Amino acid sequence: MERAIQEALNAARLINTERTKTNIIRMILDNSDDAVLAVDETGHILEANDQAYQLYGLAFIPGWRGGSVQRLDAGLTFIGNREESCRDGEEKLVTIGSQKYYVRYKLISGEDSGVGTLITTSAASKILQEERQIRKSLVRKGPTAKYTFRSIIAVNPEMRKKVEIAKKFSRADSDVLITGETGTGKELFAHSIHSASGRMSQPFVAINCAAIPENLVEGVLFGTTKGAYTGAVDSVGLFREAEDGTLFLDEINSISTAMQAKLLRALQEMSVRPVGSLKEYPIRCRLICASNEDPEVLLREKRMRSDLFYRVAGFCLFIPPLRQRGEDAVELARLFVKRFNREFGRHVKSLSQRLEGWIKSARWPGNTRELQNVIQNMMLRVEETEWELDVRHIPAYARHLQT
């Protein structure tokens, strides 16, 4: 961490520009396991890493970027604050929520003067530090959420509303049903809801129910006892593996109605019985489910039990398809271009206006996954000397997507 800071500060001294400042901040934030905020010389937030995003609840503070750091917590300050000054390298003890933290202030300096403050927040007591390290090691070994609400591309107004609704869902503890076509980002929302919830430090366990053979679903979810069937071993099952965290069941609509009845019983009783056992074990996790089919159709065709639907759909969230949010499609395309630039050694800087128009009007039946596939194939067709992606790079198989 100290080495990363020093490298960043050395880079800052080379040139004092807004662009350099942004790059320096990104270098620092990406090299820390603590909660880190970067603020400018007036105390306004420039950037925050994921740990700070969670610790300070930034998902629930609209306009936090560019706002005063003291909006996050009255105990925070910055170097150069006339009302409550602090020195470079100074540490202060603050209380956030019910826990105490050490906040360390480090000057981000330019060529002639300071350009801001790096604010690093870490747990105060040794016990909390040790507990945090143990938890981190367990999380690294076990299941954890990979994404936050910051990971979701939401330029389209309707999609932005969905993100705000999901943030509200994360504050509550009821089960959630997310619906939408395949590839719309349902799992991304499930990860984000968990990451912003009170269960964020607990496991996030995800499984695609359609990938489990029908005869193994019960054992995978509830666990098994050795000898229950040929090859069976003692296993706790995903409900117990999730502990006090979140269990995400993707494509729950693929589960048979017979298995749905067993799942309903487990949710009503808040306990599971491993296959081959007579003992019941309590479950404490939150359940998030996803379906790539319309629940109304599933209920009408009796492919989903109505009592299970009412149980898992404490909150419902529909993710619109990509063809209804062209702005997001273009932004996602830019993101994929950056990714494949690194992978393929290309130097594409932008999308042509014609290509942006094509992306916005395409049908994208496979949604984000299909868009990613098309951009990947286009990037393979780009010469190393080209800097703009254009419609001439569209592979023949994708031209039918134009409406």
GROMACS .gro file of C-alpha atoms in nm:
model
  403
    1MET     CA    1   0.000   0.000   0.000
    2GLU     CA    2   0.276   0.248   0.102
    3ARG     CA    3   0.473   0.156  -0.207
    4ALA     CA    4   0.170   0.212  -0.430
    5ILE     CA    5   0.110   0.551  -0.268
    6GLN     CA    6   0.471   0.656  -0.318
    7GLU     CA    7   0.465   0.552  -0.683
    8ALA     CA    8   0.144   0.747  -0.732
    9LEU     CA    9   0.281   1.057  -0.560
   10ASN     CA   10   0.598   1.043  -0.768
   11ALA     CA   11   0.385   1.029  -1.080
   12ALA     CA   12   0.186   1.328  -0.957
   13ARG     CA   13   0.495   1.544  -0.941
   14LEU     CA   14   0.562   1.497  -1.311
   15ILE     CA   15   0.263   1.700  -1.425
   16ASN     CA   16  -0.018   1.864  -1.234
   17THR     CA   17  -0.325   1.815  -1.451
   18GLU     CA   18  -0.676   1.683  -1.399
   19ARG     CA   19  -0.598   1.382  -1.611
   20THR     CA   20  -0.292   1.294  -1.408
   21LYS     CA   21  -0.484   1.345  -1.087
   22THR     CA   22  -0.748   1.093  -1.199
   23ASN     CA   23  -0.486   0.835  -1.300
   24ILE     CA   24  -0.302   0.876  -0.971
   25ILE     CA   25  -0.619   0.827  -0.772
   26ARG     CA   26  -0.702   0.511  -0.966
   27MET     CA   27  -0.351   0.373  -0.903
   28ILE     CA   28  -0.386   0.425  -0.530
   29LEU     CA   29  -0.739   0.290  -0.493
   30ASP     CA   30  -0.664  -0.027  -0.686
   31ASN     CA   31  -0.380  -0.116  -0.446
   32SER     CA   32  -0.562  -0.118  -0.113
   33ASP     CA   33  -0.766  -0.366   0.089
   34ASP     CA   34  -0.891  -0.085   0.315
   35ALA     CA   35  -1.167   0.165   0.250
   36VAL     CA   36  -1.010   0.449   0.053
   37LEU     CA   37  -1.154   0.786  -0.049
   38ALA     CA   38  -0.979   1.043  -0.265
   39VAL     CA   39  -1.090   1.405  -0.227
   40ASP     CA   40  -0.973   1.724  -0.394
   41GLU     CA   41  -0.819   2.026  -0.221
   42THR     CA   42  -1.166   2.153  -0.122
   43GLY     CA   43  -1.281   1.825   0.033
   44HIS     CA   44  -1.504   1.710  -0.251
   45ILE     CA   45  -1.498   1.338  -0.332
   46LEU     CA   46  -1.318   1.241  -0.650
   47GLU     CA   47  -1.328   0.864  -0.623
   48ALA     CA   48  -1.383   0.572  -0.385
   49ASN     CA   49  -1.285   0.208  -0.398
   50ASP     CA   50  -1.530  -0.079  -0.344
   51GLN     CA   51  -1.446  -0.112   0.026
   52ALA     CA   52  -1.529   0.255   0.086
   53TYR     CA   53  -1.838   0.216  -0.131
   54GLN     CA   54  -1.967  -0.047   0.109
   55LEU     CA   55  -1.841   0.098   0.439
   56TYR     CA   56  -1.990   0.442   0.381
   57GLY     CA   57  -2.304   0.313   0.207
   58LEU     CA   58  -2.239   0.515  -0.109
   59ALA     CA   59  -2.504   0.319  -0.297
   60PHE     CA   60  -2.761   0.509  -0.093
   61ILE     CA   61  -2.607   0.857  -0.120
   62PRO     CA   62  -2.711   1.015  -0.451
   63GLY     CA   63  -2.447   1.238  -0.603
   64TRP     CA   64  -2.175   1.127  -0.362
   65ARG     CA   65  -1.907   1.177  -0.625
   66GLY     CA   66  -1.837   1.551  -0.623
   67GLY     CA   67  -2.007   1.599  -0.287
   68SER     CA   68  -1.842   1.696   0.039
   69VAL     CA   69  -1.664   1.414   0.222
   70GLN     CA   70  -1.826   1.530   0.545
   71ARG     CA   71  -2.162   1.423   0.403
   72LEU     CA   72  -2.045   1.066   0.456
   73ASP     CA   73  -1.950   1.113   0.821
   74ALA     CA   74  -1.913   1.425   1.034
   75GLY     CA   75  -1.589   1.286   1.177
   76LEU     CA   76  -1.410   1.301   0.842
   77THR     CA   77  -1.199   1.598   0.733
   78PHE     CA   78  -0.924   1.667   0.477
   79ILE     CA   79  -0.585   1.832   0.454
   80GLY     CA   80  -0.637   2.205   0.414
   81ASN     CA   81  -0.974   2.219   0.590
   82ARG     CA   82  -0.977   2.548   0.780
   83GLU     CA   83  -1.250   2.439   1.021
   84GLU     CA   84  -1.095   2.107   1.124
   85SER     CA   85  -0.742   2.077   0.989
   86CYS     CA   86  -0.523   1.769   0.981
   87ARG     CA   87  -0.163   1.704   0.885
   88ASP     CA   88  -0.015   1.481   0.618
   89GLY     CA   89   0.015   1.131   0.767
   90GLU     CA   90  -0.208   1.207   1.066
   91GLU     CA   91  -0.440   0.938   1.204
   92LYS     CA   92  -0.765   1.001   1.385
   93LEU     CA   93  -1.004   0.768   1.565
   94VAL     CA   94  -1.365   0.795   1.449
   95THR     CA   95  -1.685   0.602   1.511
   96ILE     CA   96  -1.876   0.483   1.206
   97GLY     CA   97  -2.200   0.311   1.293
   98SER     CA   98  -2.121   0.128   1.615
   99GLN     CA   99  -1.757   0.049   1.536
  100LYS     CA  100  -1.438   0.247   1.580
  101TYR     CA  101  -1.199   0.303   1.292
  102TYR     CA  102  -0.863   0.465   1.235
  103VAL     CA  103  -0.873   0.723   0.957
  104ARG     CA  104  -0.538   0.816   0.803
  105TYR     CA  105  -0.490   1.126   0.590
  106LYS     CA  106  -0.223   1.136   0.318
  107LEU     CA  107  -0.151   1.434   0.094
  108ILE     CA  108  -0.184   1.381  -0.281
  109SER     CA  109   0.070   1.636  -0.402
  110GLY     CA  110   0.127   1.797  -0.738
  111GLU     CA  111   0.429   1.981  -0.873
  112ASP     CA  112   0.376   2.303  -0.681
  113SER     CA  113   0.101   2.231  -0.431
  114GLY     CA  114  -0.135   1.971  -0.289
  115VAL     CA  115  -0.406   1.845  -0.519
  116GLY     CA  116  -0.608   1.651  -0.263
  117THR     CA  117  -0.621   1.407   0.024
  118LEU     CA  118  -0.617   1.029   0.036
  119ILE     CA  119  -0.839   0.910   0.324
  120THR     CA  120  -0.783   0.549   0.433
  121THR     CA  121  -1.021   0.391   0.684
  122SER     CA  122  -0.938   0.068   0.869
  123ALA     CA  123  -1.074  -0.110   1.176
  124ALA     CA  124  -0.930   0.029   1.498
  125SER     CA  125  -0.882  -0.254   1.745
  126LYS     CA  126  -0.647  -0.546   1.695
  127ILE     CA  127  -0.934  -0.783   1.756
  128LEU     CA  128  -1.135  -0.627   1.475
  129GLN     CA  129  -0.829  -0.627   1.252
  130GLU     CA  130  -0.771  -0.997   1.319
  131GLU     CA  131  -1.138  -1.075   1.269
  132ARG     CA  132  -1.134  -0.888   0.940
  133GLN     CA  133  -0.827  -1.081   0.820
  134ILE     CA  134  -0.986  -1.413   0.915
  135ARG     CA  135  -1.307  -1.316   0.736
  136LYS     CA  136  -1.110  -1.212   0.429
  137SER     CA  137  -0.925  -1.541   0.420
  138LEU     CA  138  -1.250  -1.733   0.450
  139VAL     CA  139  -1.415  -1.526   0.180
  140ARG     CA  140  -1.122  -1.583  -0.054
  141LYS     CA  141  -1.154  -1.957   0.001
  142GLY     CA  142  -1.532  -1.960  -0.012
  143PRO     CA  143  -1.808  -1.804  -0.220
  144THR     CA  144  -1.844  -1.428  -0.235
  145ALA     CA  145  -2.022  -1.165  -0.445
  146LYS     CA  146  -1.812  -1.031  -0.732
  147TYR     CA  147  -2.011  -0.721  -0.826
  148THR     CA  148  -2.166  -0.408  -0.677
  149PHE     CA  149  -2.415  -0.156  -0.814
  150ARG     CA  150  -2.118   0.029  -0.960
  151SER     CA  151  -2.068  -0.267  -1.193
  152ILE     CA  152  -2.405  -0.214  -1.361
  153ILE     CA  153  -2.414  -0.009  -1.682
  154ALA     CA  154  -2.727   0.204  -1.652
  155VAL     CA  155  -2.739   0.504  -1.885
  156ASN     CA  156  -3.097   0.436  -1.993
  157PRO     CA  157  -3.346   0.612  -1.759
  158GLU     CA  158  -3.558   0.300  -1.715
  159MET     CA  159  -3.254   0.093  -1.624
  160ARG     CA  160  -3.142   0.358  -1.376
  161LYS     CA  161  -3.481   0.326  -1.208
  162LYS     CA  162  -3.428  -0.049  -1.181
  163VAL     CA  163  -3.095   0.008  -1.008
  164GLU     CA  164  -3.254   0.245  -0.756
  165ILE     CA  165  -3.531  -0.007  -0.686
  166ALA     CA  166  -3.273  -0.281  -0.634
  167LYS     CA  167  -3.085  -0.059  -0.388
  168LYS     CA  168  -3.405  -0.029  -0.185
  169PHE     CA  169  -3.445  -0.408  -0.195
  170SER     CA  170  -3.093  -0.449  -0.055
  171ARG     CA  171  -3.188  -0.257   0.259
  172ALA     CA  172  -3.468  -0.500   0.341
  173ASP     CA  173  -3.423  -0.869   0.409
  174SER     CA  174  -3.712  -1.022   0.214
  175ASP     CA  175  -3.657  -1.272  -0.065
  176VAL     CA  176  -3.629  -1.133  -0.418
  177LEU     CA  177  -3.737  -1.264  -0.758
  178ILE     CA  178  -3.555  -1.112  -1.058
  179THR     CA  179  -3.702  -1.173  -1.403
  180GLY     CA  180  -3.585  -1.096  -1.752
  181GLU     CA  181  -3.455  -1.255  -2.068
  182THR     CA  182  -3.131  -1.453  -2.069
  183GLY     CA  183  -2.829  -1.222  -2.071
  184THR     CA  184  -2.996  -0.910  -1.930
  185GLY     CA  185  -2.786  -0.904  -1.613
  186LYS     CA  186  -3.004  -1.073  -1.352
  187GLU     CA  187  -2.706  -1.230  -1.175
  188LEU     CA  188  -2.529  -0.892  -1.175
  189PHE     CA  189  -2.825  -0.746  -0.985
  190ALA     CA  190  -2.828  -1.041  -0.742
  191HIS     CA  191  -2.458  -0.988  -0.661
  192SER     CA  192  -2.515  -0.614  -0.619
  193ILE     CA  193  -2.813  -0.654  -0.386
  194HIS     CA  194  -2.607  -0.881  -0.163
  195SER     CA  195  -2.303  -0.650  -0.173
  196ALA     CA  196  -2.511  -0.354  -0.054
  197SER     CA  197  -2.704  -0.547   0.212
  198GLY     CA  198  -2.638  -0.611   0.577
  199ARG     CA  199  -2.523  -0.960   0.475
  200MET     CA  200  -2.234  -0.831   0.260
  201SER     CA  201  -1.965  -0.989   0.479
  202GLN     CA  202  -2.133  -1.329   0.461
  203PRO     CA  203  -2.116  -1.583   0.175
  204PHE     CA  204  -2.286  -1.531  -0.159
  205VAL     CA  205  -2.364  -1.870  -0.310
  206ALA     CA  206  -2.492  -1.889  -0.667
  207ILE     CA  207  -2.615  -2.185  -0.869
  208ASN     CA  208  -2.785  -2.222  -1.206
  209CYS     CA  209  -3.067  -2.466  -1.143
  210ALA     CA  210  -3.089  -2.556  -1.513
  211ALA     CA  211  -2.735  -2.694  -1.494
  212ILE     CA  212  -2.821  -2.948  -1.221
  213PRO     CA  213  -2.960  -3.289  -1.327
  214GLU     CA  214  -3.312  -3.329  -1.192
  215ASN     CA  215  -3.221  -3.625  -0.972
  216LEU     CA  216  -2.944  -3.426  -0.801
  217VAL     CA  217  -3.121  -3.098  -0.730
  218GLU     CA  218  -3.242  -3.198  -0.383
  219GLY     CA  219  -2.897  -3.315  -0.274
  220VAL     CA  220  -2.723  -3.006  -0.410
  221LEU     CA  221  -2.961  -2.769  -0.232
  222PHE     CA  222  -3.029  -2.957   0.093
  223GLY     CA  223  -2.721  -3.177   0.130
  224THR     CA  224  -2.665  -3.552   0.141
  225THR     CA  225  -2.556  -3.819   0.387
  226LYS     CA  226  -2.300  -4.085   0.305
  227GLY     CA  227  -2.463  -4.393   0.154
  228ALA     CA  228  -2.793  -4.221   0.071
  229TYR     CA  229  -2.733  -4.341  -0.286
  230THR     CA  230  -2.443  -4.483  -0.481
  231GLY     CA  231  -2.150  -4.244  -0.455
  232ALA     CA  232  -2.320  -4.012  -0.204
  233VAL     CA  233  -2.099  -3.845   0.056
  234ASP     CA  234  -2.172  -3.621   0.352
  235SER     CA  235  -2.238  -3.268   0.222
  236VAL     CA  236  -2.411  -2.968   0.379
  237GLY     CA  237  -2.590  -2.842   0.066
  238LEU     CA  238  -2.603  -2.489  -0.068
  239PHE     CA  239  -2.866  -2.359   0.177
  240ARG     CA  240  -2.638  -2.434   0.471
  241GLU     CA  241  -2.324  -2.336   0.283
  242ALA     CA  242  -2.474  -1.987   0.242
  243GLU     CA  243  -2.494  -1.958   0.623
  244ASP     CA  244  -2.610  -1.603   0.708
  245GLY     CA  245  -2.544  -1.479   0.357
  246THR     CA  246  -2.739  -1.503   0.032
  247LEU     CA  247  -2.831  -1.799  -0.186
  248PHE     CA  248  -2.897  -1.712  -0.550
  249LEU     CA  249  -3.100  -1.966  -0.749
  250ASP     CA  250  -3.076  -1.875  -1.117
  251GLU     CA  251  -3.333  -2.015  -1.361
  252ILE     CA  252  -3.555  -2.137  -1.080
  253ASN     CA  253  -3.819  -2.190  -1.348
  254SER     CA  254  -3.626  -2.500  -1.461
  255ILE     CA  255  -3.698  -2.688  -1.135
  256SER     CA  256  -3.973  -2.950  -1.154
  257THR     CA  257  -4.298  -2.889  -0.967
  258ALA     CA  258  -4.221  -3.189  -0.743
  259MET     CA  259  -3.893  -3.030  -0.637
  260GLN     CA  260  -4.068  -2.694  -0.603
  261ALA     CA  261  -4.289  -2.849  -0.334
  262LYS     CA  262  -3.981  -2.959  -0.136
  263LEU     CA  263  -3.824  -2.617  -0.180
  264LEU     CA  264  -4.142  -2.450  -0.056
  265ARG     CA  265  -4.146  -2.667   0.255
  266ALA     CA  266  -3.783  -2.581   0.334
  267LEU     CA  267  -3.858  -2.208   0.301
  268GLN     CA  268  -4.170  -2.228   0.515
  269GLU     CA  269  -4.001  -2.429   0.788
  270MET     CA  270  -3.665  -2.250   0.747
  271SER     CA  271  -3.493  -2.586   0.773
  272VAL     CA  272  -3.362  -2.853   0.541
  273ARG     CA  273  -3.328  -3.230   0.566
  274PRO     CA  274  -3.030  -3.376   0.378
  275VAL     CA  275  -3.104  -3.665   0.145
  276GLY     CA  276  -3.083  -3.990   0.344
  277SER     CA  277  -3.109  -3.816   0.683
  278LEU     CA  278  -3.389  -3.781   0.936
  279LYS     CA  279  -3.237  -3.473   1.098
  280GLU     CA  280  -3.352  -3.120   1.022
  281TYR     CA  281  -3.099  -2.836   1.003
  282PRO     CA  282  -3.197  -2.467   1.033
  283ILE     CA  283  -3.125  -2.228   0.746
  284ARG     CA  284  -3.066  -1.855   0.788
  285CYS     CA  285  -2.975  -1.727   0.443
  286ARG     CA  286  -3.162  -1.480   0.228
  287LEU     CA  287  -3.294  -1.618  -0.102
  288ILE     CA  288  -3.269  -1.439  -0.436
  289CYS     CA  289  -3.416  -1.621  -0.736
  290ALA     CA  290  -3.413  -1.545  -1.106
  291SER     CA  291  -3.629  -1.658  -1.394
  292ASN     CA  292  -3.570  -1.609  -1.766
  293GLU     CA  293  -3.941  -1.663  -1.834
  294ASP     CA  294  -4.242  -1.447  -1.751
  295PRO     CA  295  -4.386  -1.562  -1.414
  296GLU     CA  296  -4.740  -1.502  -1.541
  297VAL     CA  297  -4.680  -1.753  -1.821
  298LEU     CA  298  -4.522  -2.001  -1.580
  299LEU     CA  299  -4.818  -1.976  -1.343
  300ARG     CA  300  -5.074  -1.996  -1.622
  301GLU     CA  301  -4.909  -2.306  -1.767
  302LYS     CA  302  -4.871  -2.453  -1.417
  303ARG     CA  303  -4.493  -2.484  -1.452
  304MET     CA  304  -4.445  -2.288  -1.132
  305ARG     CA  305  -4.642  -2.343  -0.816
  306SER     CA  306  -4.831  -2.031  -0.716
  307ASP     CA  307  -4.754  -2.085  -0.346
  308LEU     CA  308  -4.380  -2.101  -0.421
  309PHE     CA  309  -4.404  -1.789  -0.638
  310TYR     CA  310  -4.567  -1.591  -0.357
  311ARG     CA  311  -4.300  -1.717  -0.117
  312VAL     CA  312  -3.992  -1.629  -0.324
  313ALA     CA  313  -4.131  -1.309  -0.476
  314GLY     CA  314  -4.129  -1.094  -0.164
  315PHE     CA  315  -3.987  -0.830  -0.396
  316CYS     CA  316  -4.005  -0.852  -0.776
  317LEU     CA  317  -3.766  -0.687  -1.021
  318PHE     CA  318  -3.794  -0.703  -1.401
  319ILE     CA  319  -3.478  -0.628  -1.604
  320PRO     CA  320  -3.566  -0.490  -1.951
  321PRO     CA  321  -3.399  -0.645  -2.258
  322LEU     CA  322  -3.106  -0.470  -2.424
  323ARG     CA  323  -3.308  -0.381  -2.736
  324GLN     CA  324  -3.517  -0.146  -2.519
  325ARG     CA  325  -3.212   0.041  -2.385
  326GLY     CA  326  -2.991   0.135  -2.675
  327GLU     CA  327  -2.787   0.382  -2.469
  328ASP     CA  328  -2.675   0.099  -2.243
  329ALA     CA  329  -2.588  -0.116  -2.544
  330VAL     CA  330  -2.350   0.151  -2.677
  331GLU     CA  331  -2.190   0.200  -2.335
  332LEU     CA  332  -2.147  -0.176  -2.296
  333ALA     CA  333  -1.991  -0.193  -2.642
  334ARG     CA  334  -1.732   0.067  -2.537
  335LEU     CA  335  -1.657  -0.139  -2.227
  336PHE     CA  336  -1.606  -0.454  -2.434
  337VAL     CA  337  -1.380  -0.265  -2.676
  338LYS     CA  338  -1.152  -0.167  -2.387
  339ARG     CA  339  -1.143  -0.528  -2.267
  340PHE     CA  340  -1.059  -0.674  -2.606
  341ASN     CA  341  -0.802  -0.402  -2.674
  342ARG     CA  342  -0.606  -0.551  -2.385
  343GLU     CA  343  -0.669  -0.911  -2.485
  344PHE     CA  344  -0.597  -0.875  -2.857
  345GLY     CA  345  -0.338  -0.598  -2.852
  346ARG     CA  346  -0.558  -0.356  -3.047
  347HIS     CA  347  -0.574   0.024  -3.015
  348VAL     CA  348  -0.938   0.108  -3.086
  349LYS     CA  349  -1.031   0.443  -2.929
  350SER     CA  350  -1.393   0.493  -3.038
  351LEU     CA  351  -1.702   0.366  -3.216
  352SER     CA  352  -1.811   0.530  -3.541
  353GLN     CA  353  -2.145   0.712  -3.544
  354ARG     CA  354  -2.280   0.457  -3.791
  355LEU     CA  355  -2.184   0.171  -3.562
  356GLU     CA  356  -2.340   0.341  -3.259
  357GLY     CA  357  -2.665   0.376  -3.455
  358TRP     CA  358  -2.652   0.011  -3.557
  359ILE     CA  359  -2.592  -0.104  -3.199
  360LYS     CA  360  -2.884   0.104  -3.070
  361SER     CA  361  -3.130  -0.031  -3.327
  362ALA     CA  362  -3.021  -0.397  -3.325
  363ARG     CA  363  -3.258  -0.652  -3.172
  364TRP     CA  364  -3.002  -0.837  -2.954
  365PRO     CA  365  -3.209  -1.149  -2.874
  366GLY     CA  366  -2.913  -1.278  -2.672
  367ASN     CA  367  -2.882  -0.943  -2.493
  368THR     CA  368  -2.546  -0.855  -2.332
  369ARG     CA  369  -2.383  -1.191  -2.403
  370GLU     CA  370  -2.463  -1.160  -2.773
  371LEU     CA  371  -2.337  -0.801  -2.785
  372GLN     CA  372  -2.012  -0.910  -2.622
  373ASN     CA  373  -1.972  -1.191  -2.875
  374VAL     CA  374  -2.027  -0.956  -3.170
  375ILE     CA  375  -1.781  -0.695  -3.038
  376GLN     CA  376  -1.525  -0.968  -2.976
  377ASN     CA  377  -1.553  -1.086  -3.337
  378MET     CA  378  -1.536  -0.729  -3.465
  379MET     CA  379  -1.220  -0.661  -3.266
  380LEU     CA  380  -1.054  -0.965  -3.423
  381ARG     CA  381  -1.120  -0.808  -3.765
  382VAL     CA  382  -0.961  -0.475  -3.672
  383GLU     CA  383  -0.607  -0.407  -3.792
  384GLU     CA  384  -0.352  -0.306  -3.530
  385THR     CA  385  -0.325   0.038  -3.690
  386GLU     CA  386  -0.700   0.111  -3.682
  387TRP     CA  387  -0.837   0.326  -3.401
  388GLU     CA  388  -1.211   0.329  -3.482
  389LEU     CA  389  -1.458   0.040  -3.484
  390ASP     CA  390  -1.706   0.067  -3.772
  391VAL     CA  391  -1.998  -0.119  -3.930
  392ARG     CA  392  -1.760  -0.268  -4.189
  393HIS     CA  393  -1.618  -0.481  -3.909
  394ILE     CA  394  -1.955  -0.641  -3.829
  395PRO     CA  395  -1.935  -1.018  -3.896
  396ALA     CA  396  -2.178  -1.153  -4.157
  397TYR     CA  397  -2.365  -1.370  -3.907
  398ALA     CA  398  -2.462  -1.061  -3.702
  399ARG     CA  399  -2.599  -0.840  -3.978
  400HIS     CA  400  -2.947  -0.989  -3.934
  401LEU     CA  401  -2.970  -0.821  -3.595
  402GLN     CA  402  -3.052  -0.487  -3.760
  403THR     CA  403  -3.423  -0.408  -3.724
   0.00000   0.00000   0.00000
